[in-house]
Amino acid sequence: DHGSEPQVARGMNPLRTLLGAMLLLQVACAGPDLAELGARHGFAERAEGAEVVATYLGCTTLLFDDGETALMTDGFFTRPGLSAVILDRPVEPDAELVRAALARAGVERLAMVTPVHSHFDHALDTPEVARQTGAVVLGSQTTANIARGQGLAEEQIVVVEPGRAYPYGRFRVTLLESAHAPLSDGGPPFPGTIDEPLEHPAPVSAFLEGASYSILIEHPSGTALVQGSAGFVPGALAGRLADTVYLGIGGLGRLEDERPGYREDYWGEVVTATGARVVRPIHFDDFMQPFGSGATFPSLVDDLDEGLGALGALAQGAGVRMEMMPMLEPVVAMAGAGGVAE
């Protein structure tokens, strides 16, 4: 059961106490779940008749499908749990859990899977998803070395050239250089690159960021941008247009305390710059909980209400529609294409 915490070895009472305290914190300070957020902010439109559908699978895992070709970001399903993160334990993909999650999401085929960066909560399962679906892994050299360390065939690994458009069926996918949210001393947690195949299992801290990307997904029916982490490179998206932005908001509720004006800067560099008319928040759920749970981070970890409230105000002021993604339910992927938000 990946939702429960493994036993700590006898004699390690301080660690047992720490884990117990963290579990109590999760319960006592639990944030609103996805159903509650949808009730407050509204859910995206269901996919009846849509040419391209998007399905939210938690964290920054998104499935895009036009009926002929399917693409995925991240593919993170194993979710090792609180104790693995706190104790920096070795982790590896759970192939059966990944298989069950793909089946639950109705995934029978994938052309490509790409992580937004290479931390464990994004890239841990990416190679296993590719192995089970026949997809290619598109990503940085760091992502490639995670895939190699898991034994993925070299012909299924593509080291990306940022700014180049890669065709998959009627889709074109472009990875643009971006930045992780500055959550640790003004920068990303676990920075750096992996320069050799990463032997598995590997500690959580061994999954270094590598490169972070904004993922532009173009289709004849419209364009979506997946901004997986709440960071940005000034000017990097200038001239890149998108109908819908899937906006990473992890940490955004707290970043304003240390960097006043950060939310407005982030909004301007990602939403305003691309001309998007629809914004859908992602990367707000508690990735230490089992896949599909819809649980969010404890309020002491990230003030989700504060972050979403501020984004809602920015959206209203700009005439942009903000809406939540329901879990495991296909919705219109490129909402806002060719029109103005209501």
XYZ file of C-alpha atoms in Angstrom:
342
model
C 0.000 0.000 0.000
C 1.787 3.088 -1.262
C -0.400 5.369 0.815
C 0.863 3.946 4.100
C 4.204 4.604 5.679
C 6.735 1.788 6.204
C 7.946 0.907 9.665
C 11.070 2.631 10.970
C 13.720 0.298 12.368
C 13.601 -0.427 16.112
C 15.724 1.855 18.225
C 15.212 4.838 15.891
C 12.670 6.542 18.139
C 13.603 10.098 17.030
C 12.847 9.194 13.407
C 9.626 7.482 14.412
C 8.672 10.608 16.328
C 9.502 12.837 13.349
C 7.419 10.757 10.975
C 4.557 10.678 13.430
C 4.687 14.456 13.763
C 4.702 14.879 9.976
C 1.699 12.582 9.620
C -0.179 14.521 12.279
C 0.730 17.743 10.476
C -0.739 16.394 7.250
C -4.009 15.573 8.991
C -4.278 18.670 11.199
C -3.332 21.167 8.495
C -4.820 19.425 5.470
C -5.565 21.777 2.606
C -8.762 21.726 0.538
C -9.103 18.692 -1.725
C -9.632 18.916 -5.466
C -13.423 18.558 -5.249
C -13.579 21.552 -2.903
C -11.320 23.607 -5.166
C -13.516 22.802 -8.142
C -16.580 23.911 -6.227
C -14.904 27.232 -5.441
C -13.257 28.027 -8.759
C -15.128 25.890 -11.284
C -13.971 22.893 -13.305
C -12.830 22.819 -16.919
C -15.394 21.901 -19.566
C -15.906 18.202 -20.207
C -14.550 16.830 -23.427
C -17.682 15.959 -25.415
C -16.874 16.579 -29.067
C -13.430 18.088 -28.437
C -10.807 17.500 -31.097
C -8.076 17.264 -28.448
C -8.726 16.243 -24.859
C -6.544 16.681 -21.795
C -6.710 14.521 -18.678
C -5.200 15.585 -15.370
C -3.436 12.769 -13.525
C -2.067 14.748 -10.572
C 1.098 16.764 -9.914
C 2.156 17.846 -13.431
C 1.149 14.659 -15.209
C -1.139 15.509 -18.128
C -2.375 13.328 -20.969
C -3.155 14.939 -24.344
C -5.008 12.874 -26.961
C -6.544 13.703 -30.326
C -7.865 10.211 -30.975
C -4.899 9.282 -33.146
C -1.874 10.326 -31.083
C -1.403 10.603 -27.326
C 1.293 12.503 -25.422
C 2.066 12.733 -21.707
C 4.006 15.031 -19.420
C 5.886 13.413 -16.508
C 3.903 10.223 -15.930
C 4.448 10.206 -12.139
C 2.403 7.455 -10.471
C 4.554 5.531 -7.978
C 4.510 8.311 -5.343
C 6.888 6.771 -2.779
C 5.349 8.505 0.261
C 6.263 10.756 3.150
C 8.889 8.594 4.843
C 10.853 8.117 1.615
C 11.030 11.871 1.154
C 11.828 12.760 4.762
C 14.460 10.016 5.124
C 15.814 10.407 1.563
C 15.305 6.708 0.920
C 16.182 4.927 -2.331
C 13.176 4.843 -4.653
C 12.357 3.170 -7.947
C 9.294 2.804 -10.155
C 6.636 0.309 -9.146
C 5.878 -1.278 -12.528
C 2.583 -2.802 -11.422
C 1.379 0.445 -9.897
C 2.332 2.300 -13.091
C 0.480 -0.299 -15.166
C -2.627 0.050 -13.013
C -2.513 3.849 -13.188
C -2.184 3.830 -16.974
C -5.139 1.466 -17.210
C -7.174 3.648 -14.857
C -6.421 6.645 -17.102
C -7.351 4.667 -20.222
C -3.852 4.909 -21.699
C -3.291 2.241 -24.332
C -0.709 4.012 -26.458
C 1.696 6.927 -26.180
C 3.915 8.513 -28.779
C 5.995 10.571 -26.345
C 6.406 11.292 -22.628
C 8.390 14.279 -21.364
C 9.057 15.481 -17.799
C 9.004 19.185 -16.976
C 12.286 18.606 -15.105
C 14.042 15.661 -13.502
C 13.166 15.698 -9.783
C 11.707 12.408 -8.563
C 8.143 13.759 -8.476
C 8.346 14.299 -12.219
C 10.845 11.890 -13.806
C 10.870 8.829 -11.512
C 8.331 6.871 -13.596
C 8.905 8.483 -16.992
C 11.089 5.626 -18.347
C 8.706 2.958 -17.017
C 5.762 4.706 -18.688
C 7.743 4.681 -21.939
C 8.622 1.013 -21.497
C 4.977 0.022 -21.028
C 3.532 2.169 -23.818
C 6.285 2.192 -26.442
C 6.663 5.974 -26.138
C 9.900 7.855 -26.587
C 11.254 9.850 -23.644
C 11.954 13.444 -24.681
C 14.021 15.471 -22.227
C 17.330 16.748 -20.969
C 20.558 14.774 -20.695
C 19.705 14.363 -17.005
C 16.353 12.798 -17.891
C 18.125 10.598 -20.440
C 20.512 9.320 -17.771
C 17.604 8.493 -15.463
C 16.095 6.495 -18.332
C 19.398 4.774 -19.084
C 19.794 3.889 -15.420
C 16.418 2.151 -15.575
C 17.510 0.187 -18.632
C 15.311 1.887 -21.207
C 16.390 1.174 -24.781
C 18.479 3.934 -26.317
C 16.165 4.158 -29.323
C 13.405 5.286 -26.949
C 15.482 8.197 -25.588
C 15.650 11.589 -27.308
C 17.846 14.313 -25.784
C 15.955 17.486 -26.563
C 17.227 20.483 -28.471
C 15.433 23.361 -26.699
C 13.383 25.500 -29.069
C 13.083 22.771 -31.705
C 9.578 21.527 -32.581
C 9.228 17.725 -32.505
C 6.308 16.284 -34.520
C 4.126 13.499 -33.118
C 1.141 12.827 -35.340
C -0.690 16.149 -35.688
C 1.010 17.521 -32.575
C 4.192 19.569 -32.446
C 6.010 19.666 -29.108
C 8.608 22.306 -28.256
C 10.560 22.380 -25.000
C 11.630 25.893 -24.050
C 14.195 26.631 -21.358
C 12.603 27.726 -18.101
C 13.374 27.719 -14.371
C 12.231 25.854 -11.288
C 10.327 27.781 -8.642
C 12.906 29.351 -6.263
C 11.892 27.289 -3.238
C 15.297 26.630 -1.664
C 17.624 29.548 -0.827
C 16.374 31.415 -3.885
C 16.810 28.458 -6.227
C 15.531 24.947 -6.892
C 15.786 22.017 -4.508
C 18.389 19.462 -5.629
C 19.972 21.551 -8.397
C 22.509 20.180 -10.854
C 22.732 17.591 -13.592
C 23.077 13.811 -13.756
C 25.971 13.086 -16.070
C 26.039 9.268 -15.945
C 23.255 6.670 -15.952
C 21.569 6.819 -12.546
C 21.591 3.403 -10.933
C 18.236 2.423 -9.396
C 16.956 2.371 -6.762
C 18.340 5.839 -5.981
C 17.751 8.278 -3.105
C 15.169 10.987 -3.634
C 17.971 13.577 -3.518
C 19.779 11.855 -6.412
C 17.055 12.985 -8.814
C 18.618 16.351 -9.657
C 16.677 19.049 -11.472
C 18.637 18.942 -14.732
C 16.923 21.457 -17.019
C 13.432 22.855 -16.418
C 11.156 23.440 -19.384
C 8.037 25.193 -20.555
C 6.343 22.650 -22.825
C 4.513 24.077 -25.832
C 2.023 21.641 -27.392
C 0.695 22.790 -30.762
C -2.130 21.161 -32.705
C -4.293 22.362 -35.614
C -7.118 22.838 -33.092
C -5.120 25.082 -30.755
C -2.057 25.430 -28.536
C -1.409 24.607 -24.893
C 1.537 25.521 -22.684
C 2.495 23.341 -19.717
C 4.430 25.402 -17.151
C 5.223 22.686 -14.656
C 7.055 24.690 -12.017
C 6.317 28.179 -10.723
C 9.547 29.619 -12.073
C 10.407 31.495 -15.247
C 13.189 32.924 -17.366
C 12.437 36.594 -18.150
C 11.498 36.995 -21.806
C 11.801 33.294 -22.624
C 8.193 33.021 -23.857
C 8.137 36.242 -25.851
C 6.504 35.578 -29.199
C 5.127 32.182 -28.119
C 1.331 32.090 -28.133
C -0.964 29.671 -26.308
C -4.716 29.368 -25.895
C -4.533 27.548 -22.541
C -1.784 27.560 -19.914
C -1.474 24.672 -17.470
C 0.151 26.705 -14.718
C 2.324 25.148 -12.031
C 1.557 26.804 -8.700
C 3.526 24.671 -6.214
C 4.974 27.015 -3.579
C 3.316 30.099 -5.032
C 1.320 30.680 -1.863
C 4.549 31.221 0.107
C 6.926 32.727 -2.455
C 5.322 36.154 -2.163
C 6.494 36.407 1.466
C 10.150 36.324 0.414
C 9.821 37.948 -3.007
C 7.063 40.582 -3.053
C 5.560 40.956 -6.511
C 6.616 37.451 -7.549
C 3.115 36.301 -8.485
C 2.555 39.271 -10.767
C 5.940 38.723 -12.402
C 5.218 35.020 -12.892
C 1.777 35.733 -14.335
C 3.187 38.334 -16.679
C 6.030 36.149 -17.956
C 3.841 33.091 -18.575
C 0.179 34.044 -19.011
C 0.347 37.604 -20.330
C 3.343 36.817 -22.535
C 1.541 33.956 -24.300
C -1.817 35.708 -24.640
C -3.615 32.773 -22.997
C -7.333 33.185 -22.331
C -7.636 30.153 -20.024
C -5.426 29.185 -17.061
C -5.603 25.817 -15.322
C -3.563 25.394 -12.114
C -1.474 22.217 -11.707
C 1.199 20.969 -9.276
C -0.764 21.818 -6.152
C -1.644 18.320 -4.968
C 0.259 16.422 -2.271
C 2.490 14.099 -4.309
C 3.314 12.107 -1.169
C -0.271 10.810 -1.212
C -1.386 7.934 -3.484
C -2.125 8.539 -7.159
C -5.623 9.888 -7.746
C -6.266 10.990 -4.177
C -6.946 14.667 -4.972
C -5.370 15.676 -1.637
C -3.430 18.940 -1.462
C -0.399 19.946 0.587
C -0.897 20.833 4.268
C -1.567 24.534 4.696
C 1.677 25.032 6.618
C 3.632 23.691 3.633
C 1.924 25.784 0.957
C -0.909 28.285 1.398
C -2.997 27.115 -1.530
C -5.965 29.340 -0.734
C -3.700 32.383 -0.756
C -2.036 31.426 -4.024
C -5.249 30.579 -5.861
C -6.984 33.670 -4.523
C -4.218 35.900 -5.848
C -4.215 34.155 -9.228
C -7.983 34.435 -9.423
C -7.726 38.185 -8.922
C -5.058 38.453 -11.619
C -7.201 36.390 -13.978
C -10.294 38.503 -13.365
C -8.342 41.693 -13.957
C -6.969 40.375 -17.255
C -10.210 38.869 -18.580
C -8.722 35.378 -18.335
C -10.742 32.371 -17.225
C -9.197 30.332 -14.393
C -10.545 26.832 -13.876
C -9.534 23.647 -12.093
C -8.792 20.339 -13.795
C -10.880 17.407 -12.525
C -8.879 14.277 -11.759
C -8.993 11.469 -14.344
C -11.707 13.123 -16.431
C -11.001 14.258 -20.027
C -11.679 17.930 -20.743
C -11.319 20.228 -23.754
C -7.542 20.612 -24.046
C -7.139 23.884 -25.938
C -9.974 25.866 -24.379
C -10.102 29.478 -25.452
C -8.761 28.749 -28.922
C -9.637 31.601 -31.238
C -11.894 33.321 -28.725
C -12.064 35.518 -25.671
C -12.831 34.265 -22.178
C -16.372 34.799 -20.995
